[in-house]
PDB file of C-alpha atoms in Angstrom:
ATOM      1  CA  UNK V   1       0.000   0.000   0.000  1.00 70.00           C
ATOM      2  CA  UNK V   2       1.456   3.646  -0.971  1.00 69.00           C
ATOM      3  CA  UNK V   3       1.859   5.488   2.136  1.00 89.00           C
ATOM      4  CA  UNK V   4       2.123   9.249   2.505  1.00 94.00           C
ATOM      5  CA  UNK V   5       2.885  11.328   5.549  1.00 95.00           C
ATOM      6  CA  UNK V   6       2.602  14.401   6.416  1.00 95.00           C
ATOM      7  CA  UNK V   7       4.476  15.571   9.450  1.00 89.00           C
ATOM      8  CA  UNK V   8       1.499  17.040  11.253  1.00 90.00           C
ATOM      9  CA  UNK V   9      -2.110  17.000  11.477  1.00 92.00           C
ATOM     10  CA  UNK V  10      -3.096  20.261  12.723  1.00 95.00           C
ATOM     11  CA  UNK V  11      -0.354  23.477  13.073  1.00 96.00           C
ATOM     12  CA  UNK V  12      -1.141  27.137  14.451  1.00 97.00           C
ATOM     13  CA  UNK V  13       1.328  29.510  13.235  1.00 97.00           C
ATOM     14  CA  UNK V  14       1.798  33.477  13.812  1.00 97.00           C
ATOM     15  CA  UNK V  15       1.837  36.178  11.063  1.00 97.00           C
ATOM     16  CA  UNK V  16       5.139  36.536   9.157  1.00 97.00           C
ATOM     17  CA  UNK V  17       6.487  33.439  10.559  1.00 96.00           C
ATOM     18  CA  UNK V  18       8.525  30.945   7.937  1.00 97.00           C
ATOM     19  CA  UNK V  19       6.415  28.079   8.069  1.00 97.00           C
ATOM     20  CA  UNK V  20       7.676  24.337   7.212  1.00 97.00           C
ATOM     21  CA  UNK V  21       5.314  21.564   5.922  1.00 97.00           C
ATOM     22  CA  UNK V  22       6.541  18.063   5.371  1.00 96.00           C
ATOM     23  CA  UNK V  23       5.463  15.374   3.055  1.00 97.00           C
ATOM     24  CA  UNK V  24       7.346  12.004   2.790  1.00 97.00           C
ATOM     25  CA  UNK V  25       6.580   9.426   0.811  1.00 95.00           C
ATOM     26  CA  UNK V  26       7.518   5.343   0.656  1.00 93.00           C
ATOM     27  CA  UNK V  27       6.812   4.285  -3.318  1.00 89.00           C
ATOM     28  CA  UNK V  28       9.613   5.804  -5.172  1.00 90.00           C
ATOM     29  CA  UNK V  29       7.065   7.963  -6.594  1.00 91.00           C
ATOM     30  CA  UNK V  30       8.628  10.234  -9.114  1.00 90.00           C
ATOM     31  CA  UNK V  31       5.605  13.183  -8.851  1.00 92.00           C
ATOM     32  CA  UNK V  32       5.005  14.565  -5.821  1.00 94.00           C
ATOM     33  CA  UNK V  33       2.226  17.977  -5.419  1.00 95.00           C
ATOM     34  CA  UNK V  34       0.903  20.161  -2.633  1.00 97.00           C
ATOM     35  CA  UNK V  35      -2.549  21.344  -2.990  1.00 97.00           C
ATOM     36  CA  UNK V  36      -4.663  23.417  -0.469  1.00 97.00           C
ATOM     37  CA  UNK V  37      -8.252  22.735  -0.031  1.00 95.00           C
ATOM     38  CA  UNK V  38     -10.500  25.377   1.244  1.00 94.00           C
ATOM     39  CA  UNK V  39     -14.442  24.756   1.658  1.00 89.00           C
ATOM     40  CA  UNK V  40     -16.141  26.044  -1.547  1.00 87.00           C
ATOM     41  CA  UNK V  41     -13.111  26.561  -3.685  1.00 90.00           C
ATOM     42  CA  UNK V  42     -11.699  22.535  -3.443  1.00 89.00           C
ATOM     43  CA  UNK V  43      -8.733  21.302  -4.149  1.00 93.00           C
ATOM     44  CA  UNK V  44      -6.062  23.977  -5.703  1.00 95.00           C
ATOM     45  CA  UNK V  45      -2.662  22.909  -7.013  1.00 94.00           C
ATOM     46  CA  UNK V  46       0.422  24.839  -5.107  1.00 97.00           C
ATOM     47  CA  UNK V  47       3.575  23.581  -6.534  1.00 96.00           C
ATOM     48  CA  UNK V  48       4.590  20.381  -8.181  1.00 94.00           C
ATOM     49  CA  UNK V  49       7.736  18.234  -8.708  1.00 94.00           C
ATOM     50  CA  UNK V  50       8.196  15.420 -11.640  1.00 91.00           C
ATOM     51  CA  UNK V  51      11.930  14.757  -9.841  1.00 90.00           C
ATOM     52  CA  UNK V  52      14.170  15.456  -7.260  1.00 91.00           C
ATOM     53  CA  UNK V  53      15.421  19.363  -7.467  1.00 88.00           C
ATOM     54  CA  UNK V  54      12.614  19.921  -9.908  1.00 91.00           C
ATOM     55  CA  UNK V  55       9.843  21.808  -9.356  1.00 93.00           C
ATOM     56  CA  UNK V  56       6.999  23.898 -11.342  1.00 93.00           C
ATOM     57  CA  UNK V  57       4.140  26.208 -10.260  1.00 94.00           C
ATOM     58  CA  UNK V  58       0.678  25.053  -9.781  1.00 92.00           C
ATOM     59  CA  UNK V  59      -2.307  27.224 -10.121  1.00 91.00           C
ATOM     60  CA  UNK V  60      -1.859  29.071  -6.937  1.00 95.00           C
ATOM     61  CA  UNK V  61       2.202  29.319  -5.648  1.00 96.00           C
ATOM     62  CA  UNK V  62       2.036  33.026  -4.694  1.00 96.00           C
ATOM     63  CA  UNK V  63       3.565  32.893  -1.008  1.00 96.00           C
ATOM     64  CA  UNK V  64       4.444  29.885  -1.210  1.00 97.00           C
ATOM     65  CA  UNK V  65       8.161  27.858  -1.837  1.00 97.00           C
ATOM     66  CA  UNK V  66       8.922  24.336  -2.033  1.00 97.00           C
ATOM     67  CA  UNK V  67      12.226  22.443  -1.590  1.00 97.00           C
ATOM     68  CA  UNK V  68      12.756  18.420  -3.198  1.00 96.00           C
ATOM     69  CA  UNK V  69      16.352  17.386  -2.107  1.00 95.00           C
ATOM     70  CA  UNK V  70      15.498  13.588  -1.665  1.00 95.00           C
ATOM     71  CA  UNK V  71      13.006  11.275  -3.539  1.00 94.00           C
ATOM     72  CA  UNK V  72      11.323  10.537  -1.140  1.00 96.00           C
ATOM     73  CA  UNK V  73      10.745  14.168   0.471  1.00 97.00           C
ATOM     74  CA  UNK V  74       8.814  16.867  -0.315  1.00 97.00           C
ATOM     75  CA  UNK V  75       8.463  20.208   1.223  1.00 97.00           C
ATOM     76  CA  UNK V  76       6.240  22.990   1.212  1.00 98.00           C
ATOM     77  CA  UNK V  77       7.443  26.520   2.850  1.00 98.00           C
ATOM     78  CA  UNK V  78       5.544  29.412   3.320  1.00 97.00           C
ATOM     79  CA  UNK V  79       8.110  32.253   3.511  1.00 94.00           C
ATOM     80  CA  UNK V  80       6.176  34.852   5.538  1.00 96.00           C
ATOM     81  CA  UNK V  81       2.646  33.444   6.576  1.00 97.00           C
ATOM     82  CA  UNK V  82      -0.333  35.514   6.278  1.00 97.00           C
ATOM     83  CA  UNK V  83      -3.834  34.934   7.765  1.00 97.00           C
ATOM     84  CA  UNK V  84      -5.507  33.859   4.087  1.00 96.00           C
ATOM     85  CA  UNK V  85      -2.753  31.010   4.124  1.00 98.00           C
ATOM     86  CA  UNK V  86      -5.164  29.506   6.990  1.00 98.00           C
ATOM     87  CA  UNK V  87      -5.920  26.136   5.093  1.00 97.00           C
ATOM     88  CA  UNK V  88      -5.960  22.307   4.577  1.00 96.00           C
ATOM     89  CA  UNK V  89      -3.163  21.592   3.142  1.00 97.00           C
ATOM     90  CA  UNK V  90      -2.570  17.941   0.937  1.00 97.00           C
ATOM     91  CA  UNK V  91       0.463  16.513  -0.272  1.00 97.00           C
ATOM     92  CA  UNK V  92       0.192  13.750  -2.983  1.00 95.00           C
ATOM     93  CA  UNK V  93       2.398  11.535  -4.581  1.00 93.00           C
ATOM     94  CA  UNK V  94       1.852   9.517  -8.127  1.00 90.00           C
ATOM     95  CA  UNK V  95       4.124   7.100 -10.069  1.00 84.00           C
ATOM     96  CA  UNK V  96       2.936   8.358 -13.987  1.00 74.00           C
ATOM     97  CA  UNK V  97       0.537   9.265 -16.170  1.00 67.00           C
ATOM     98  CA  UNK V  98      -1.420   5.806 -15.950  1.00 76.00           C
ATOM     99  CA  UNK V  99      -1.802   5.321 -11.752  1.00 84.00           C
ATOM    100  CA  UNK V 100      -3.192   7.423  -9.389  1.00 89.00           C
ATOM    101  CA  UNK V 101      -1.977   9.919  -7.256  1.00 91.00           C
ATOM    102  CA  UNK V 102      -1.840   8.882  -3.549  1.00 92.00           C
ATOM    103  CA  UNK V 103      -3.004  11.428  -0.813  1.00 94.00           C
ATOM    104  CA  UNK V 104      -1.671  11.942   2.439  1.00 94.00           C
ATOM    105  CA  UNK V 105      -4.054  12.940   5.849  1.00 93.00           C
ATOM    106  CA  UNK V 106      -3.310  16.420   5.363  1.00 95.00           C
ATOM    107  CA  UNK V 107      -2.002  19.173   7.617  1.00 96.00           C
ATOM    108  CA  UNK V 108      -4.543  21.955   9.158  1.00 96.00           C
ATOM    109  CA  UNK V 109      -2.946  25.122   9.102  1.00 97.00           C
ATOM    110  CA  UNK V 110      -4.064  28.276  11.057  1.00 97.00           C
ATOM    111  CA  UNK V 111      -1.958  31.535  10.819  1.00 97.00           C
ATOM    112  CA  UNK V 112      -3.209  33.455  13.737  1.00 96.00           C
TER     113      UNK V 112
ATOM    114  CA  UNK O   1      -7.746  27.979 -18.330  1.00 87.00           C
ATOM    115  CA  UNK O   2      -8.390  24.243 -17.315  1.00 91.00           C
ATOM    116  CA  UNK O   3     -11.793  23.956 -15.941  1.00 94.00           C
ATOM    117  CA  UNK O   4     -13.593  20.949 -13.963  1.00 97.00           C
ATOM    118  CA  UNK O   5     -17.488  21.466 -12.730  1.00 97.00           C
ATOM    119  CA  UNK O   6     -19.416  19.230 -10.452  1.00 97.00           C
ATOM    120  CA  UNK O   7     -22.723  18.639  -9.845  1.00 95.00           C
ATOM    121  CA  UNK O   8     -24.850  18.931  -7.774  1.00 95.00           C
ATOM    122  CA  UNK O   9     -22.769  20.667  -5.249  1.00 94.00           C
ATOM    123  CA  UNK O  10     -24.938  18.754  -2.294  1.00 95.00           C
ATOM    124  CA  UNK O  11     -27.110  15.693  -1.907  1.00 96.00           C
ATOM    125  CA  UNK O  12     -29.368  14.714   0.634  1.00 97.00           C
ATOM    126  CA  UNK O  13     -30.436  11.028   0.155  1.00 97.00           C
ATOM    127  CA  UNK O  14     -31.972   7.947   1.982  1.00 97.00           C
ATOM    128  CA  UNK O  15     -30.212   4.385   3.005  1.00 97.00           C
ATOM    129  CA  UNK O  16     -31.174   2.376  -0.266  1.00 97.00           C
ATOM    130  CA  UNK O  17     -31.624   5.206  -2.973  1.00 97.00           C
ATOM    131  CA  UNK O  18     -29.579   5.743  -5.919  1.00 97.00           C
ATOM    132  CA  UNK O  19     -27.321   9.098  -6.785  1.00 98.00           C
ATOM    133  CA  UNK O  20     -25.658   9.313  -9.660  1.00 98.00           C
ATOM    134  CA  UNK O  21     -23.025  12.751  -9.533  1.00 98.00           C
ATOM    135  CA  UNK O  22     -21.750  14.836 -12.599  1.00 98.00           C
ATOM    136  CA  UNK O  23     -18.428  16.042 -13.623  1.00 98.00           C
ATOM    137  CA  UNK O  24     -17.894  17.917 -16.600  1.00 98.00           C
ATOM    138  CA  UNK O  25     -14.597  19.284 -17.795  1.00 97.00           C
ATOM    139  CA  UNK O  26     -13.261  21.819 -19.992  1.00 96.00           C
ATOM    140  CA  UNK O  27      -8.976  21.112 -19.677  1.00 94.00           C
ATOM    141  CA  UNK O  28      -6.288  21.110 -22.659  1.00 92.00           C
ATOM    142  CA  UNK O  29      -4.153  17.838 -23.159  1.00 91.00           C
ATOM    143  CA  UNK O  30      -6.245  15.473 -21.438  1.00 93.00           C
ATOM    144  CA  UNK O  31      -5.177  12.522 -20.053  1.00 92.00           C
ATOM    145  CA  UNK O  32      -7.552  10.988 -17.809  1.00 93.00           C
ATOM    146  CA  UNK O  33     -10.427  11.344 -15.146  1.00 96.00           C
ATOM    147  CA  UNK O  34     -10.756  10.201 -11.943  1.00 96.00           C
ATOM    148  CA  UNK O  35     -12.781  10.055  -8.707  1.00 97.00           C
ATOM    149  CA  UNK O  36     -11.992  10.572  -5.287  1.00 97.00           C
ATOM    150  CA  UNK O  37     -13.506   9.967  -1.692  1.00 97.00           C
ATOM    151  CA  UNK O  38     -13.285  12.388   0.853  1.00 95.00           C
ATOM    152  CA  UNK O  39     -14.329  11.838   4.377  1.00 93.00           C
ATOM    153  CA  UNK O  40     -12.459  13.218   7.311  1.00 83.00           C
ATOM    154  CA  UNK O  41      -9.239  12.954   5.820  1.00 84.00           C
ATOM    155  CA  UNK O  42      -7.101  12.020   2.849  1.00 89.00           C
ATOM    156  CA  UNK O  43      -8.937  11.988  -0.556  1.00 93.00           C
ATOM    157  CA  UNK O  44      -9.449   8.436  -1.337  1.00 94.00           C
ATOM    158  CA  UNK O  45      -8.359   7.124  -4.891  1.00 94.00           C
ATOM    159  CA  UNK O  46     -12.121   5.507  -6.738  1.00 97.00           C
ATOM    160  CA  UNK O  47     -11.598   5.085 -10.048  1.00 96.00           C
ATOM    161  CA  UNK O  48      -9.405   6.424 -12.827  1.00 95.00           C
ATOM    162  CA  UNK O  49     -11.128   6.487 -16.640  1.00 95.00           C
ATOM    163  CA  UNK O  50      -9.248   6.958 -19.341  1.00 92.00           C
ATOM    164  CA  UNK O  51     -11.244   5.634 -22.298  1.00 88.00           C
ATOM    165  CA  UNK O  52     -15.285   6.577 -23.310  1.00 90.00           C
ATOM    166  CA  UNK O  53     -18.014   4.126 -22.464  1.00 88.00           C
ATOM    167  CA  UNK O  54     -16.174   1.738 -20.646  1.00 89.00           C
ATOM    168  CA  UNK O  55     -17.823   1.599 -17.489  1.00 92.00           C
ATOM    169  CA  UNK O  56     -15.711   1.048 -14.642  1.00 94.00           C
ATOM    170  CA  UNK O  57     -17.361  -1.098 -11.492  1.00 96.00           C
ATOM    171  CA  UNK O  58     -16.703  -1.522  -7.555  1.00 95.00           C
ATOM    172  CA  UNK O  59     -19.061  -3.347  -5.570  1.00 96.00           C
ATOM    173  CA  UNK O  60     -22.180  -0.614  -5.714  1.00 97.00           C
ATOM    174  CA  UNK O  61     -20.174   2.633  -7.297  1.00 98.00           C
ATOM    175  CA  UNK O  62     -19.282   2.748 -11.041  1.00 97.00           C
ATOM    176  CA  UNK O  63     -18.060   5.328 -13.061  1.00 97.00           C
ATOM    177  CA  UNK O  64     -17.965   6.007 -16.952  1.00 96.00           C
ATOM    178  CA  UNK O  65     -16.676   8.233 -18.923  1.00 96.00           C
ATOM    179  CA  UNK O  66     -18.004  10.586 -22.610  1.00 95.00           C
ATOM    180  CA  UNK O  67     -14.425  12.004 -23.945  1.00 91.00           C
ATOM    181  CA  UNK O  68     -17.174  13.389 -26.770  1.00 93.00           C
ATOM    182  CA  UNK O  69     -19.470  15.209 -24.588  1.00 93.00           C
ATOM    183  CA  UNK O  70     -16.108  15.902 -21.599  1.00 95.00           C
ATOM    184  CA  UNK O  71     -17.586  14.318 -18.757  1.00 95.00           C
ATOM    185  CA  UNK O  72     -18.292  11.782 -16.416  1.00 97.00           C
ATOM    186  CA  UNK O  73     -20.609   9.904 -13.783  1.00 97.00           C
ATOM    187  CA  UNK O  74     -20.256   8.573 -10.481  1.00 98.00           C
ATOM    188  CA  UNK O  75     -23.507   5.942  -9.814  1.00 98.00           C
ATOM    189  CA  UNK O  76     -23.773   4.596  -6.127  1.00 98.00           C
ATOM    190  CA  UNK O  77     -26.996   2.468  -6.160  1.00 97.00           C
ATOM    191  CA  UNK O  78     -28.328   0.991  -2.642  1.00 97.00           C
ATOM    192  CA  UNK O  79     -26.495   4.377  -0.705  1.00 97.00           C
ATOM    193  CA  UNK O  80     -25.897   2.950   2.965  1.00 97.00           C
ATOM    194  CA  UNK O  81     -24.749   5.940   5.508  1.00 97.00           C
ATOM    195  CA  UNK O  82     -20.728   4.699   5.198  1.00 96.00           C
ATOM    196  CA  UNK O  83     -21.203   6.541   1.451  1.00 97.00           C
ATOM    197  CA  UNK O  84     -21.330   9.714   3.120  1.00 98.00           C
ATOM    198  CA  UNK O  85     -18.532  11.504   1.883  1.00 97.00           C
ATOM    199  CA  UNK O  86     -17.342  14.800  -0.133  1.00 96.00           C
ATOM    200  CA  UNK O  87     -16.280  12.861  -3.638  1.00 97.00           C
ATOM    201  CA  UNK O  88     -14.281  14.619  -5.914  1.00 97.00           C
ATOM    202  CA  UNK O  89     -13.710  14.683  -9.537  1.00 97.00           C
ATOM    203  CA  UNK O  90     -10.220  15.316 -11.277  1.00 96.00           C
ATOM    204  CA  UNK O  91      -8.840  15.939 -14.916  1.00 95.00           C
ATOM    205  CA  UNK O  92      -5.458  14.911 -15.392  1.00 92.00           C
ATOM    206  CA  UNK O  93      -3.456  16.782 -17.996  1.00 89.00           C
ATOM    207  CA  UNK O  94      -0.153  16.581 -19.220  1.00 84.00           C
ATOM    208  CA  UNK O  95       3.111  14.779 -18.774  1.00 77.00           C
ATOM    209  CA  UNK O  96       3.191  14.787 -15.396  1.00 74.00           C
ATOM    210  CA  UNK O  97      -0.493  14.159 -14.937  1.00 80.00           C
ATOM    211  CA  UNK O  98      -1.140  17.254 -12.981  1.00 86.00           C
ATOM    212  CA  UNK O  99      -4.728  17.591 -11.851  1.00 91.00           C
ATOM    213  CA  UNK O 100      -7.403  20.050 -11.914  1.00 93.00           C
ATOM    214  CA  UNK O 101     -10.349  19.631  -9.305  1.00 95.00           C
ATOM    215  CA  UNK O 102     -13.936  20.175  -9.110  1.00 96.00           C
ATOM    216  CA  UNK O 103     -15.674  21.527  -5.768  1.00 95.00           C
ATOM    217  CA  UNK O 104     -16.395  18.185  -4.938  1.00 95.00           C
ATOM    218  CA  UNK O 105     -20.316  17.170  -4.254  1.00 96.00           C
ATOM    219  CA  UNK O 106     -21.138  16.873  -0.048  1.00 96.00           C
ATOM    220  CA  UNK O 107     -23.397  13.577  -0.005  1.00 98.00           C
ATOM    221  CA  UNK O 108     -25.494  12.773   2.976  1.00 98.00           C
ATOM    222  CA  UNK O 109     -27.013   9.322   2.973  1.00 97.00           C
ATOM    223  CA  UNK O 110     -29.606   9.874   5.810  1.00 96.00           C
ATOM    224  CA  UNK O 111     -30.763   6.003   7.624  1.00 94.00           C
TER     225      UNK O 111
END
């Protein structure tokens, strides 16, 4: 079974703190993506990564960094949070083009 | 701009009745569509379609898919309260098989 994990289930932050979320993954995937999901908007794209160093803007990766240095790793960094970066935020992994991507629990976010 | 609509956005049902959900997509460089289920955490992977009218089947869900018309059903016949859940509809595009998302469609199955 593909296993993702993100490092924490629920995270309160401050305003203009640098904010680290993790997202590890055990399949060898070569695609890893963070989206954020906010009620009545879904599931938004942040940044993705088709291999390690890679990376390429999603749909929405205004305030928002990543970093790939291993395979298996993937991490999303808000530089300077701000309060609209309050979220849900889901990291997914996926092999290519014909399987699935692979979800982990998600991290709640709140930037007080 | 890749596009993916669901609907309805909300369901109210009864233990035993049949929903079938919408998801119609307007995305460049299609690859595939597939269906998620959400309840209190991760998105769960359903079913992934990548050819027309080749329905796809798991116990009392099954999914097909119109590449003609762009878009796809979700059937759940005899709806028991475990189908309660936020499903979700994706377009894949691209080499990397980046999605787009609908809104996702709340379902409450009511006993």
């Amino acid at each position: 079974d593909v296993k993702v994990t993100q490092s924490s289930r629920y995270l309160v932050k401050r305003t203009g703190e640098k904010v680290f979320l993790e997202c590890v993954q055990d399949m060898d995937h070569e695609n890893m993506f963070w989206y954020r999901q906010d009620p009545g908007l879904g599931l938004r794209l942040i940044y993705f990564s088709y291999d390690v160093k890679m990376k390429e803007k999603g749909d929405i990766p205004e305030g928002y960094s990543v970093s790939r240095e291993k395979k298996e790793r993937f991490s999303l960094i808000l530089e300077s949070a701000s309060t609209n970066q309050t979220s849900m935020y889901l990291c997914a992994s996926g092999s290519d083009s014909n399987q699935p991507q692979h979800f982990g629990d998600g991290t709640r976010l709140s930037i007080l | 701009e890749d596009k993916v609509v669901q609907s309805p956005l909300s369901l109210v049902v009864h233990e035993g009745d049949t929903v079938t959900l919408n998801c119609s997509y307007e995305v460049t460089n299609f690859r595939s569509l597939l269906w998620y289920k959400q309840e209190k955490k991760a998105p769960t992977f359903l079913f992934m379609l990548t050819s027309s009218g080749i329905e796809k089947k798991s116990g009392r869900l099954s999914s097909i898919l119109d590449k003609k018309e762009l878009f796809s059903i979700l059937n759940i016949t005899a709806t028991q309260t475990g189908d309660s859940a936020v499903y979700l509809c994706a377009a894949a595009t691209g080499a990397n098989s980046k999605l787009t998302f609908g809104k996702g469609i709340t379902l409450s199955v009511r006993p």
